[in-house]
Amino acid sequence: MHTKTGRRLLGLSMAVLSAATMLTTATTASYAQSVDLSKWSPEYVKSIAGTKKFDAAKDCGAVVPNDYAGSVSYWYTGPFEADPEIAHVQDKAFWEAFHAAYPNIKTDVQSITYNELLDKFRTSLLGNSAPAVIRLQILGGVEFAAKGYLQPLKPEDVGYTAADFWPGALKSVTYEGVSYGLPTNNETMAMIWNAKVFKDAGLDPDNPPATWDDVVAYSKQIHEKLGIPGYGLVAKQNAGNTPFRFMPQMWAYGGGALDEAAAEPTYKTVEINNAGSKAALQAAYQMYAVDKSVPTSALTNTQGENQAPFIAGKLGMMIAHPAEYAKMTDLASKATGSDKAVADEVVANMRYGLLPTGPDGKRAVVFGGSNIHVVKPEFVQGGKVDEQAVKALICFWDSPEWSTKLAWVGSNPGNINGFLTDAMKERLDTIKFLDVTTSMLPNGIPFPVIPQAPEIMNIIVPDMLQNALTGNMTVDQAADDAATKVQAIVDGGGGI
Amino acid sequence: MTMELSAGAAKRRGAGGWRWAGRIFLVLLLGFTVMPMIWMFITSLKTGFAAMQYPPQWWPAEPTLDNYWRLIDPSGTVGRDFLQYFWNSIWVSTLTTILAVVVAVPAAYAFSRFRFPGRTFLFFAVLLRNMFPAVVFLVPLFILMKALGLVNTHGSLILTYLTFGLPLAIWLLKGFYDNIPVQLEQAARIDGATRFQAFFLIVMPLSTPGIIATSIYSFIGAWNEYIYAYTFLTRHDQMTLPVGIQRFFSENATDWPGLMAATFMMSIPVVVLFLVLQRYFVRALTEGAVKH
């Protein structure tokens, strides 16, 4: 057992090292590097957790005095009913702590669901009724920066430095050389599978598929042996879940929407119809249309629709956050009677592993997360932005302690110092598999940092999948069609 | 020994067969219609885990009312917000209905009783708005509401809902007024009533079923509307139910039992409205206005 774990760790470290080298090369030119990526591994993450104490109220008090009186309006996607209880607890604790640290700052907070936030923000900007501060998914900010809605914001404005954040994350808030926000949390996902399903299908229950070709083969085997979907393919149109799950496959095969996977991306070269992209699309087509080894409802599925069959033992594997484990544990804890035993068994059979590699050993994952931004006064409700109150809120939200606690189940702290906190140690101790998803960070590839990224990722990529999977177009035609559309909007046509 | 059926008996037997077939068809149709509601209710009694089981539990092994309790418990965030959404929906739908009826009643009466230049054109022009999908008017109406300073207010919804509620109300009510014999009003006028008196004392009571049927249509239209409410409102304290219950969807998960409980509760006012006013509704569809 120990030997096996040791071998896996060694392999993992090697993979991380190679990816890290690539990422470091790509980013040190722009930002000071506070993270030793060459050491980044599950063991390293565990070793630094709980080694340093921070005091958000005191540290932020040095940026904005704690007795400052003012007001700030804020929109974000907070915890909702389907989220684990711990997310609600941490959210509530944050606001209590903030109001204790800044008793004279009034907050007007709106928690808006993930799928509504971008649309609602666009609408509010048109109506000059936007909030002063907003936290958006990593894909969202650059669109608004390019349109002139956001104020420049850099780490130093709120008492931090560039070295306190992941370089890739800072890239995601930088448009034409200007920083328009700060990363609040960063996330990378992993492969989650049901060990019992693997075992029943004659697969190794303790190891995930090593390559994406294995995913296709495993999915087929699970479907043939057990009559259930093997892999939780997600292909819903206009849904963020789709690119988050398909792009890692595309990148691993050597493809991409543009050249975002390159060490020095220019975002000018369209790669959505190169050989690697087509190979990834072909693999998805093989699973959906030929082997029929993924859910028939994949065309309208988000990750939410994968949860039910997975927890019922009717789905073999899927890409997921550590939140998935927390969610399943949460559901199991609330199950009663005869359901309880079944739920506990499902949780016991959950396993996490690194995402598969492409044929050339390339491993990739979307460098996801959220960023916090400040809106220009003319678009804000009331026409004013209380700069000091804004700074106090952002400083507090992005402090090592709260950046970690607010990302409790689904993510990692945006502020890298969060990895040193007691909260991080507690997370690692209580959230099984967090070390796996965290160790995927160096493999993270940010979506293209261009205003058209949401349209490319949320619309063109899912449409391409739909065209291929439904047989509306051949794989080649679907990829070429997508390339034409990407080229058009990169050249200034189309766009949201 | 065989008995030959008379032609009448055979006809009756045939008719009986058709009757049974009709009944079976109606029962199947009822099942098809009601099944989603039943499944919604059953799911609302499950825990999150039980709702995700496959094969599905046709009746929860451990039924719970927790999902409903969460919605009506004002001490919790969900309950507080849900009750607020509920109240907002009641307020917006009721006000929309009242305004629609208040405006539609005289307008429909005018179309029914008066002859004036462009009457037919105007009458059809009223429906023009309803010939286009709601989304076509979304941006223009938003810009208009912004100019009026009504974004993030219920006023924006009420005004918008009137744009599609009014035409329907006018058309429905005109049909009712057309069926009320003009002689009744003329008789009242001969007895000394003014036109207004004749309208309020004779026509209005006779058109009550029609007004109620129109009110129900108007109320349900406003109650269920999503896209304008979603666009015009961002504040939780302003949201209506269709938008508010989005909170049961998270980035990577859905609280199905909670969502089903909320949806079931959302359907209650409409069902109650129908049950209470059913007889008026049926009368509106079947009754002539001539009294003998």
Tab-separated table of N, CA, C and O in Angstrom, chain B residues 22 27 48 50 79 88 134-135 161 182 188 200 204 215 225 227 232 236 239 243 261 292:
chain	number	residue	atom	x	y	z
B	22	GLY	N	-64.361	6.568	-24.051
B	22	GLY	CA	-64.154	7.985	-23.749
B	22	GLY	C	-63.685	8.185	-22.322
B	22	GLY	O	-62.777	8.981	-22.054
B	27	VAL	N	-59.419	9.312	-18.337
B	27	VAL	CA	-58.626	8.918	-17.167
B	27	VAL	C	-57.140	8.923	-17.532
B	27	VAL	O	-56.294	9.419	-16.766
B	48	GLY	N	-32.403	14.846	0.061
B	48	GLY	CA	-31.591	15.053	-1.137
B	48	GLY	C	-31.055	13.749	-1.687
B	48	GLY	O	-31.017	13.534	-2.902
B	50	ALA	N	-32.326	10.627	-1.231
B	50	ALA	CA	-33.414	9.777	-1.740
B	50	ALA	C	-33.884	10.248	-3.115
B	50	ALA	O	-34.253	9.437	-3.967
B	79	GLY	N	-36.382	30.508	4.174
B	79	GLY	CA	-37.764	30.834	4.493
B	79	GLY	C	-38.050	32.316	4.362
B	79	GLY	O	-39.047	32.725	3.769
B	88	ASN	N	-44.055	39.117	-3.053
B	88	ASN	CA	-43.800	39.939	-4.249
B	88	ASN	C	-44.643	39.455	-5.427
B	88	ASN	O	-45.204	40.259	-6.173
B	134	ALA	N	-41.853	37.365	-26.294
B	134	ALA	CA	-41.515	38.330	-25.236
B	134	ALA	C	-40.101	38.875	-25.377
B	134	ALA	O	-39.847	40.050	-25.122
B	135	VAL	N	-39.195	38.029	-25.829
B	135	VAL	CA	-37.785	38.423	-25.858
B	135	VAL	C	-37.526	39.571	-26.838
B	135	VAL	O	-36.587	40.346	-26.667
B	161	TYR	N	-46.110	43.648	-17.759
B	161	TYR	CA	-47.129	42.589	-17.812
B	161	TYR	C	-48.435	43.108	-18.423
B	161	TYR	O	-49.170	42.358	-19.055
B	182	VAL	N	-77.916	44.014	-26.396
B	182	VAL	CA	-77.931	45.462	-26.234
B	182	VAL	C	-79.305	45.939	-25.763
B	182	VAL	O	-79.447	46.999	-25.137
B	188	ALA	N	-82.926	49.601	-19.822
B	188	ALA	CA	-82.504	50.370	-18.638
B	188	ALA	C	-82.495	51.862	-18.935
B	188	ALA	O	-82.904	52.686	-18.104
B	200	PHE	N	-72.916	49.810	-15.403
B	200	PHE	CA	-72.543	49.250	-14.104
B	200	PHE	C	-73.616	48.361	-13.497
B	200	PHE	O	-73.296	47.386	-12.811
B	204	MET	N	-72.248	44.969	-16.247
B	204	MET	CA	-71.187	44.440	-15.368
B	204	MET	C	-71.599	43.158	-14.640
B	204	MET	O	-70.858	42.179	-14.652
B	215	SER	N	-59.606	37.753	-15.387
B	215	SER	CA	-58.715	38.008	-14.240
B	215	SER	C	-57.801	36.815	-14.000
B	215	SER	O	-56.607	36.986	-13.718
B	225	GLU	N	-44.640	34.581	-15.092
B	225	GLU	CA	-43.678	35.239	-15.976
B	225	GLU	C	-42.261	35.204	-15.391
B	225	GLU	O	-42.060	35.475	-14.221
B	227	ILE	N	-38.978	35.850	-17.746
B	227	ILE	CA	-37.849	36.510	-18.411
B	227	ILE	C	-37.745	38.008	-18.095
B	227	ILE	O	-36.653	38.538	-17.896
B	232	PHE	N	-35.296	42.553	-15.198
B	232	PHE	CA	-35.512	43.867	-14.568
B	232	PHE	C	-35.141	43.909	-13.079
B	232	PHE	O	-34.968	44.983	-12.525
B	236	HIS	N	-32.853	40.675	-4.143
B	236	HIS	CA	-33.633	39.571	-3.581
B	236	HIS	C	-34.947	40.029	-2.967
B	236	HIS	O	-35.943	39.327	-3.005
B	239	MET	N	-37.443	40.253	-5.887
B	239	MET	CA	-37.660	39.127	-6.804
B	239	MET	C	-39.022	38.470	-6.643
B	239	MET	O	-39.556	38.380	-5.534
B	243	VAL	N	-38.212	33.719	-10.441
B	243	VAL	CA	-36.797	34.071	-10.422
B	243	VAL	C	-36.171	33.613	-9.111
B	243	VAL	O	-35.067	33.059	-9.093
B	261	ALA	N	-40.462	21.317	-3.679
B	261	ALA	CA	-41.342	21.862	-2.634
B	261	ALA	C	-41.710	23.311	-2.977
B	261	ALA	O	-42.882	23.715	-2.866
B	292	HIS	N	-84.488	34.464	-19.444
B	292	HIS	CA	-85.903	34.293	-19.806
B	292	HIS	C	-86.746	34.273	-18.543
B	292	HIS	O	-86.348	33.737	-17.549
